[in-house]
Short mmCIF file of C-alpha atoms and ligand atoms in Angstrom, two decimals:
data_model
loop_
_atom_site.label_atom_id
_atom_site.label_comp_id
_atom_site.label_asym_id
_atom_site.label_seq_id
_atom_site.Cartn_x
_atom_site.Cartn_y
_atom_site.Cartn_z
CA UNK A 1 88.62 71.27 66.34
CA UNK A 2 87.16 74.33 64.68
CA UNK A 3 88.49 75.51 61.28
CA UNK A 4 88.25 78.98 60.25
CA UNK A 5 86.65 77.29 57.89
CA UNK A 6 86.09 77.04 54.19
CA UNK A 7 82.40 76.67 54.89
CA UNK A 8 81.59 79.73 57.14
CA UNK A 9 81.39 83.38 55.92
CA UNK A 10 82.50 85.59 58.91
CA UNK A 11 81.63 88.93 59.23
CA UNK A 12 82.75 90.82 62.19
CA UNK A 13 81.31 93.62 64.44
CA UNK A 14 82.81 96.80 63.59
CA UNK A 15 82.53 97.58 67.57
CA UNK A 16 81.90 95.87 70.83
CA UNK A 17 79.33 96.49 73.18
CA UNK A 18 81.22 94.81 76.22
CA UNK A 19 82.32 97.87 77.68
CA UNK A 20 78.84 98.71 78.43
CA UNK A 21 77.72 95.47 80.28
CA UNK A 22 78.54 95.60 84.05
CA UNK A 23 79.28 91.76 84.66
CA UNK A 24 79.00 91.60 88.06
CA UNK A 25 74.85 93.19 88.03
CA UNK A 26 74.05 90.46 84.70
CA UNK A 27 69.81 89.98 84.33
CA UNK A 28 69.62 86.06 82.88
CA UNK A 29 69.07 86.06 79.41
CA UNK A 30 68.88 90.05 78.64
CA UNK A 31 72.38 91.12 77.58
CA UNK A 32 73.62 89.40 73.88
CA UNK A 33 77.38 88.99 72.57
CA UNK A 34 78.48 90.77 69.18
CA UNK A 35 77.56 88.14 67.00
CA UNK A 36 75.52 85.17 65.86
CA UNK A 37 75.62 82.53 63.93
CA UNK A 38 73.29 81.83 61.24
CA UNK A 39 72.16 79.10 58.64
CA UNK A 40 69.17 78.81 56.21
CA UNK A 41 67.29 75.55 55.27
CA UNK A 42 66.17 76.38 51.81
CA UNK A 43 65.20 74.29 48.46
CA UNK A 44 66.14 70.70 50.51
CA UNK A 45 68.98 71.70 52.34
CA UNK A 46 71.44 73.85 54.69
CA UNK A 47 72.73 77.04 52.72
CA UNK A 48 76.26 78.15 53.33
CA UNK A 49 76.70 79.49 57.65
CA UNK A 50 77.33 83.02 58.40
CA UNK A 51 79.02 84.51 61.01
CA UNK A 52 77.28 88.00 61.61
CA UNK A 53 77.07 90.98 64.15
CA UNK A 54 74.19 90.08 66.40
CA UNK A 55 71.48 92.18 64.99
CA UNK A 56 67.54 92.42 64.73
CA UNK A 57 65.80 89.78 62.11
CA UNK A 58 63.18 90.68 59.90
CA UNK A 59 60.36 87.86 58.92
CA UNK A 60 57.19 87.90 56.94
CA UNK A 61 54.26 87.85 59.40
CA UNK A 62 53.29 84.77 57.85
CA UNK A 63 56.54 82.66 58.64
CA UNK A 64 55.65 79.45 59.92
CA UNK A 65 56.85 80.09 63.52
CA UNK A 66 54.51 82.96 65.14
CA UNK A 67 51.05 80.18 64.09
CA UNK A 68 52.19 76.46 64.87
CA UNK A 69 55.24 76.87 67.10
CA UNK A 70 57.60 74.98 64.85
CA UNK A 71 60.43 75.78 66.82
CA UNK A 72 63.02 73.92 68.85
CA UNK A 73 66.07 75.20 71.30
CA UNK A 74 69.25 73.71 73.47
CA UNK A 75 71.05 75.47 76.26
CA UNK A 76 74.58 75.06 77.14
CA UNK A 77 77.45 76.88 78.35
CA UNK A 78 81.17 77.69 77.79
CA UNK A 79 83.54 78.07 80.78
CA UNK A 80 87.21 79.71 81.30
CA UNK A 81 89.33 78.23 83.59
CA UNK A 82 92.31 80.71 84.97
CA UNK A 83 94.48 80.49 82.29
CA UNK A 84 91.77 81.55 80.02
CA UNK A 85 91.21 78.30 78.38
CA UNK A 86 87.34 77.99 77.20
CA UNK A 87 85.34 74.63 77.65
CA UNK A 88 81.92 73.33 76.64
CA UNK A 89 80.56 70.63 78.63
CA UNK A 90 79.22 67.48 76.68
CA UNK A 91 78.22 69.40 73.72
CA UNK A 92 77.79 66.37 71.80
CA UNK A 93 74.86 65.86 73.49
CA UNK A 94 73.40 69.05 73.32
CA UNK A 95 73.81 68.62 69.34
CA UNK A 96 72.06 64.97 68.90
CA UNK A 97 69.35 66.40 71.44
CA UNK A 98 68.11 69.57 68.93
CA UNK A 99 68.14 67.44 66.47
CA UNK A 100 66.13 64.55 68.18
CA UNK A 101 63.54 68.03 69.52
CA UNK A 102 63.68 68.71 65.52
CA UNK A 103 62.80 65.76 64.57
CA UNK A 104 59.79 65.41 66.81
CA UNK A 105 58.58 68.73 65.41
CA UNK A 106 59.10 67.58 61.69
CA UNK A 107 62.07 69.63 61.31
CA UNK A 108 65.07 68.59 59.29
CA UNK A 109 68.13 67.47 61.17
CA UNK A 110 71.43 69.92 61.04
CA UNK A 111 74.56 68.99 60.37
CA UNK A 112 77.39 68.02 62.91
CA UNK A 113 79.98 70.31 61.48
CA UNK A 114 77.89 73.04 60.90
CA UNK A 115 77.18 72.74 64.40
CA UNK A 116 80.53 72.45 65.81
CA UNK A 117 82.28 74.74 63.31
CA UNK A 118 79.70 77.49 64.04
CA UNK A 119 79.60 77.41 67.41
CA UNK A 120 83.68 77.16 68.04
CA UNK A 121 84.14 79.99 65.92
CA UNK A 122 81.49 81.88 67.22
CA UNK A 123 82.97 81.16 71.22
CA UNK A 124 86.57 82.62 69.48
CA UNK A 125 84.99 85.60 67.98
CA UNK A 126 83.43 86.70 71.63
CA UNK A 127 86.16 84.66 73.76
CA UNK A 128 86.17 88.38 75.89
CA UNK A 129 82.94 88.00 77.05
CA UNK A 130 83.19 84.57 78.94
CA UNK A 131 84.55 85.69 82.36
CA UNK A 132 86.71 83.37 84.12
CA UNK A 133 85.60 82.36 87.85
CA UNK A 134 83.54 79.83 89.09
CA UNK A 135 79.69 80.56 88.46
CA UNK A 136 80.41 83.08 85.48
CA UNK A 137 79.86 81.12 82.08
CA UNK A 138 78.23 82.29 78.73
CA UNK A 139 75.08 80.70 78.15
CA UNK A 140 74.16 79.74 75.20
CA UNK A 141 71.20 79.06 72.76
CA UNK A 142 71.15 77.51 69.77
CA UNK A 143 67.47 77.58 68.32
CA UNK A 144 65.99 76.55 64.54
CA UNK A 145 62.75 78.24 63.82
CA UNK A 146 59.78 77.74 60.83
CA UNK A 147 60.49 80.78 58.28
CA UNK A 148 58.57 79.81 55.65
CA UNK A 149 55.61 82.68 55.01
CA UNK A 150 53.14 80.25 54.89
CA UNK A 151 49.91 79.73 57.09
CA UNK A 152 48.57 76.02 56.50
CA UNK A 153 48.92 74.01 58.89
CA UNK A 154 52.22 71.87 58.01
CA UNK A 155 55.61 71.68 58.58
CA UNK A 156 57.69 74.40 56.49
CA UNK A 157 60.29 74.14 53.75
CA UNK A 158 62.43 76.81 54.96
CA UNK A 159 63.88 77.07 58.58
CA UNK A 160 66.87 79.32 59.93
CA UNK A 161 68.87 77.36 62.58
CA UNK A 162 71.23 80.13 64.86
CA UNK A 163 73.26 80.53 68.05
CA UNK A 164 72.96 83.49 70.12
CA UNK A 165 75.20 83.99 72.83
CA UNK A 166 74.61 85.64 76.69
CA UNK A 167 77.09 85.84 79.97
CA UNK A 168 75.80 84.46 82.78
CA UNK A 169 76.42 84.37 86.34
CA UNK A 170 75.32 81.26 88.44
CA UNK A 171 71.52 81.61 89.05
CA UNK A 172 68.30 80.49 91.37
CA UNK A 173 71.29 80.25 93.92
CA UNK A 174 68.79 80.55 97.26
CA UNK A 175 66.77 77.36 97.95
CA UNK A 176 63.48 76.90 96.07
CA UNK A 177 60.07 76.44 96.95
CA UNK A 178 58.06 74.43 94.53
CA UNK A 179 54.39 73.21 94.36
CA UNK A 180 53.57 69.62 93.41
CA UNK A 181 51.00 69.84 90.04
CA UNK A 182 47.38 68.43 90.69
CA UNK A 183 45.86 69.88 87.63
CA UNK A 184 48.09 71.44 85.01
CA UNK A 185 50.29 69.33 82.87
CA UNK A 186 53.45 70.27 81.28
CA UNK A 187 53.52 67.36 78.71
CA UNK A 188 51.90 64.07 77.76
CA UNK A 189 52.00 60.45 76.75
CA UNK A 190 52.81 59.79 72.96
CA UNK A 191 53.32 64.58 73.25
CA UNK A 192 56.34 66.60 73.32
CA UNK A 193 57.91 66.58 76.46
CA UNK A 194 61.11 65.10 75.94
CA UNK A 195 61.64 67.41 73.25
CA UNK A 196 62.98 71.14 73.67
CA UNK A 197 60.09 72.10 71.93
CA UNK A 198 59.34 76.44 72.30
CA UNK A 199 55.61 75.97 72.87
CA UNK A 200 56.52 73.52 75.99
CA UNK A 201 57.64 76.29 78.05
CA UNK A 202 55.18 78.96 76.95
CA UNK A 203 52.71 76.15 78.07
CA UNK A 204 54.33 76.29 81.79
CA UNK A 205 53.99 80.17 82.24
CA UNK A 206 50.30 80.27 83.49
CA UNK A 207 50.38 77.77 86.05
CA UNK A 208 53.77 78.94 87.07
CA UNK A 209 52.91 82.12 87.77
CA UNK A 210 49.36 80.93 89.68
CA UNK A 211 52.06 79.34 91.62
CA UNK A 212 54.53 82.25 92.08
CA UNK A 213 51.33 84.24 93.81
CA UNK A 214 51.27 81.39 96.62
CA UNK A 215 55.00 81.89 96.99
CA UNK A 216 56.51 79.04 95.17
CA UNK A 217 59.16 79.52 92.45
CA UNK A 218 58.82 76.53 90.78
CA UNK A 219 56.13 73.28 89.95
CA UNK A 220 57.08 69.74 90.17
CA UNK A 221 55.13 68.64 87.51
CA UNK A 222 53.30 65.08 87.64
CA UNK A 223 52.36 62.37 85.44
CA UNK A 224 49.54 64.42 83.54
CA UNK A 225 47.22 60.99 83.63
CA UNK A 226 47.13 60.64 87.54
CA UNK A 227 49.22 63.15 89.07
CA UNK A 228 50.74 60.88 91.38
CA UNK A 229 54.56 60.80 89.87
CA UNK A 230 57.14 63.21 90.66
CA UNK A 231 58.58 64.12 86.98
CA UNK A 232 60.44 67.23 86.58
CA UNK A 233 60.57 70.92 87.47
CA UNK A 234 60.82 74.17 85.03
CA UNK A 235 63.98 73.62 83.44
CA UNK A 236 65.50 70.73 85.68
CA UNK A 237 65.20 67.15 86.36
CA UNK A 238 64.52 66.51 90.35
CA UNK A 239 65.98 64.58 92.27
CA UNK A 240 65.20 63.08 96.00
CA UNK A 241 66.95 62.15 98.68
CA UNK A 242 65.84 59.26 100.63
CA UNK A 243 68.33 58.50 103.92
CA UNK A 244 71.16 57.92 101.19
CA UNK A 245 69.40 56.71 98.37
CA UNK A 246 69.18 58.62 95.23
CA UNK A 247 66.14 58.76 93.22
CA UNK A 248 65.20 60.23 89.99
CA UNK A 249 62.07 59.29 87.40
CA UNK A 250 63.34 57.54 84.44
CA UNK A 251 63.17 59.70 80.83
CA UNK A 252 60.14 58.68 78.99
CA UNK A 253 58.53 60.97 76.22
CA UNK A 254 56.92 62.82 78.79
CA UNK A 255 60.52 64.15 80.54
CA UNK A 256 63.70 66.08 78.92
CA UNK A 257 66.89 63.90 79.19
CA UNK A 258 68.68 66.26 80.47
CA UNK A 259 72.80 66.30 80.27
CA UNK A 260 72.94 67.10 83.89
CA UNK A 261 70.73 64.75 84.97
CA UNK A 262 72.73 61.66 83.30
CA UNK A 263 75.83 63.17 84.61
CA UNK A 264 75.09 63.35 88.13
CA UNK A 265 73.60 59.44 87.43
CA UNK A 266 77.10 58.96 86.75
CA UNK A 267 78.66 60.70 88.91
CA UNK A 268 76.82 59.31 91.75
CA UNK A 269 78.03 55.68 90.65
CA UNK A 270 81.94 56.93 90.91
CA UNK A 271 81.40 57.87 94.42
CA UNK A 272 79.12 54.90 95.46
CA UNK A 273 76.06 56.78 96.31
CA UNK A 274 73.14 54.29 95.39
CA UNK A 275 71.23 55.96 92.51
CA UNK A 276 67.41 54.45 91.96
CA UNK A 277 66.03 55.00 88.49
CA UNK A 278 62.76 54.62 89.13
CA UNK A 279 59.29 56.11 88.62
CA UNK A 280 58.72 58.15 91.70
CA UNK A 281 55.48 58.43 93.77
CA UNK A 282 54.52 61.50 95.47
CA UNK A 283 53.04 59.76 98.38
CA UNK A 284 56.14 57.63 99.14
CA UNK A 285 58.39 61.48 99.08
CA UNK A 286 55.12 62.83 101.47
CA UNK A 287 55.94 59.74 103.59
CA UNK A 288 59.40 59.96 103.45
CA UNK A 289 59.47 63.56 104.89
CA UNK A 290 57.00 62.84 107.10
CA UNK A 291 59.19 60.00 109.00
CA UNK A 292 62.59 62.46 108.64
CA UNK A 293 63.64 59.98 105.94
CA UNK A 294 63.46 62.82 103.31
CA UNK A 295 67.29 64.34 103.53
CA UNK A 296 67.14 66.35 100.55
CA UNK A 297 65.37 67.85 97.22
CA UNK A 298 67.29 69.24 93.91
CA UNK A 299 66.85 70.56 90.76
CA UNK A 300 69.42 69.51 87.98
CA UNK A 301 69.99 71.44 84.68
CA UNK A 302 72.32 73.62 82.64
CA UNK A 303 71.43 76.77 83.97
CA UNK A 304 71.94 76.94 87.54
CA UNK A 305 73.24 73.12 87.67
CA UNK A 306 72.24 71.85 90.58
CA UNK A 307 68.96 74.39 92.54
CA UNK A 308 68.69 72.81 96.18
CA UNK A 309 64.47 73.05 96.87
CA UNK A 310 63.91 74.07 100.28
CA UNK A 311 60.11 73.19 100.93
CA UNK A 312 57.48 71.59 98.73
CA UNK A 313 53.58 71.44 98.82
CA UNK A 314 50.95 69.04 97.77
CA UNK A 315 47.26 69.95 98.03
CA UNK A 316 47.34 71.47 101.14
CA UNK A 317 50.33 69.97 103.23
CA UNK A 318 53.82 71.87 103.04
CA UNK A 319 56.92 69.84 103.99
CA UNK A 320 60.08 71.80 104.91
CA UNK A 321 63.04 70.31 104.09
CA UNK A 322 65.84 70.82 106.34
CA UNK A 323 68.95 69.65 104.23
CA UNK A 324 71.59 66.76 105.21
CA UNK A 325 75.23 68.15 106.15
CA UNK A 326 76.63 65.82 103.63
CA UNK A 327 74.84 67.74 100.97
CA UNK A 328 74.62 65.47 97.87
CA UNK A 329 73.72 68.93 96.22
CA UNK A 330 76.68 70.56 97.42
CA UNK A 331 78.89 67.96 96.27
CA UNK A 332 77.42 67.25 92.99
CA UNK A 333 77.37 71.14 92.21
CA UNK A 334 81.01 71.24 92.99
CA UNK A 335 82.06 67.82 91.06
CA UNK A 336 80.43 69.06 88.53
CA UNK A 337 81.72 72.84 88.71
CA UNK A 338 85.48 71.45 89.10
CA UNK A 339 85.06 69.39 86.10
CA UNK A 340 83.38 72.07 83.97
CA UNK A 341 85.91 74.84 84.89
CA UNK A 342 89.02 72.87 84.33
CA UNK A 343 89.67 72.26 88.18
CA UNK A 344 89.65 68.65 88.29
CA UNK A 345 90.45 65.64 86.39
CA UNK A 346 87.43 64.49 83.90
CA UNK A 347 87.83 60.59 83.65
CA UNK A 348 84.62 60.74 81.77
CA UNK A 349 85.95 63.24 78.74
CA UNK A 350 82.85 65.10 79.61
CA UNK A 351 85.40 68.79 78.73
CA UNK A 352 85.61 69.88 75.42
CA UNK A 353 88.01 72.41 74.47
CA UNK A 354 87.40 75.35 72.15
CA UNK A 355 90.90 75.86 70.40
C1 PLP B 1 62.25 70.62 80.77
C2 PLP B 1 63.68 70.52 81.14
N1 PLP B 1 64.08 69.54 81.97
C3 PLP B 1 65.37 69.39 82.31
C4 PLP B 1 66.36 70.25 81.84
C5 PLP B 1 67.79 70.04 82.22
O1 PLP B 1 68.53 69.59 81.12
P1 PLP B 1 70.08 69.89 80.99
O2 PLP B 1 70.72 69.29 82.21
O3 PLP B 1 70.50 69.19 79.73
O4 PLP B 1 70.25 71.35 80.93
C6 PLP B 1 65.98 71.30 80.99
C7 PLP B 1 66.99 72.24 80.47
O5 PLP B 1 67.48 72.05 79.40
C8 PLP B 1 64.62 71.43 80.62
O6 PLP B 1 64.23 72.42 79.80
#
């Protein structure tokens, strides 16, 4: 699909800095590829994409982005199967969901090849640093930020949009514990939930880390009007297991539809496992683990795909939860693993190949 196009302006590294990354000790999120991709919004439009050594960025202190938080992000990954073949799962998505986060954020809306172009090239230029072997991947993170130097309080008329790349190994791989939210609020009716919006995870760090000193990982954040709905957690959608029912909240402007999420929705149809879409009380889940009806609780999302959650708390009751030996989890994570690594068939045409 990608060109070395007409459009893109390459420029390569003149070294590499992979023989000084030890893959199998990788910290998320710390260690970058040898390039990035680049594009400027200027004067009504996208300016020509680069192709660049990954490098440090120098901005007025008055761009846009440091005061309002005009600033959106996606996360996916690229795979290689054995024979060294590279994959990105359902990328489509991940490109009409930036630009539905821009959008919301009064940002203008990139374009598909850009997009595509960029990023395939990009994946070819550092194919070396996506290991092959289930769990390894490169993450990663295409972001558009306000650049304008400019502090009134509007939108901005120039943006850069760029990809940065990072290997990953599979992460949050123990059990989680998470507490159930009874005051803070990660998003709101009619706010910015369902958009990858930067300033929607800065918002979660406080009460996270109140949480983190009681010993939980992770919130399960709740309906910010009554905090009686089970919505989503960190970076993940949640999921319950009730006896051999699915359920998961519906998306709403308050919850990220996340590409994992819908997958395992469909997913759970191909194998028969009822699936309830459905807003999600916190007292039926306290009920349901009371009477041993609660089987199991997971996390869905790019990053560590599917996070099993071991034990959850609300005000002051914890509930363990033991696990089913038919994991759902288990077998979702490794559906979903076979299809992304090139194990398995993919009726769905969920694979797309980076030639
Ligand atoms: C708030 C939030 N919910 C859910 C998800 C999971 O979405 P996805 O499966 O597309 O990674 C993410 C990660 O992108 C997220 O940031």
């Amino acid at each position: 699909m990608a060109k070395p196009t007409e459009k893109i302006s390459i420029e390569k590294s003149e070294s590499t800095k992979i023989n000084s990354v030890d893959f199998s000790k990788l910290d998320f999120g710390k260690v970058f590829t040898d390039h990035m991709f680049v594009c400027d919004y200027e004067n009504g439009q996208w300016q020509a994409p680069k192709i660049m050594p990954y490098q440090a960025m120098t901005f007025e202190p008055s761009a846009r982005v440091f005061h309002y938080g005009q600033a959106v992000f996606e996360g996916m990954k690229a795979y290689k199967d054995d024979e060294g073949k590279v994959f990105l799962f359902r990328p489509k998505q991940n490109f009409e969901r930036i630009n539905k986060s821009a959008e919301r954020l009064s940002m203008p809306a990139f374009p598909e090849d850009y997009f595509f172009t960029g990023l395939e090239n990009l994946l070819k230029l550092d194919n070396d640093w996506i290991k092959p072997g289930l769990g390894n991947s490169l993450y990663i993170r295409p972001f558009v930020i306000a650049t304008e130097p400019a502090i009134s309080a509007s939108p901005a008329n120039t943006y850069r949009f760029m990809i940065i790349c990072s290997p990953a190994q599979s992460y949050y791989n123990s059990p989680v514990r998470v507490l159930v939210a009874e005051h803070y609020s990660r998003s709101a009716n009619g706010g910015v939930g369902a958009a990858k919006a930067a300033g929607n995870y800065a918002a979660q760090f406080y009460p996270t880390s109140l949480a983190q000193k009681e010993g939980f990982q992770q919130i399960i954040w709740t309906d910010a009007d009554t905090h009686t709905y089970l919505e989503e957690a960190g970076t993940m959608n949640v999921f319950f297991r009730v006896n051999d029912t699915l359920i998961t909240a519906p998306v709403s402007d308050r919850i990220l539809d996340g590409i994992t999420r819908k997958s395992i929705i469909q997913l759970a149809e191909d194998l028969g496992i009822t699936c309830e879409v459905r807003p999600v009380k916190v007292e039926e889940i306290k009920k349901a683990a009371k009477d041993g009806s609660l089987k199991e609780v997971f996390g869905a999302g790019t990053a560590a795909v599917i996070s099993e959650i071991s034990a959850f708390q609300h005000k002051d009751e914890l509930f363990e939860i033991s696990g089913a030996e038919d994991s759902y989890a288990k077998l979702f994570k490794q559906t979903l693993l076979n299809i992304q690594y090139n194990v398995s068939e993919d009726v769905h045409g969920w694979r797309h190949e980076v030639k």
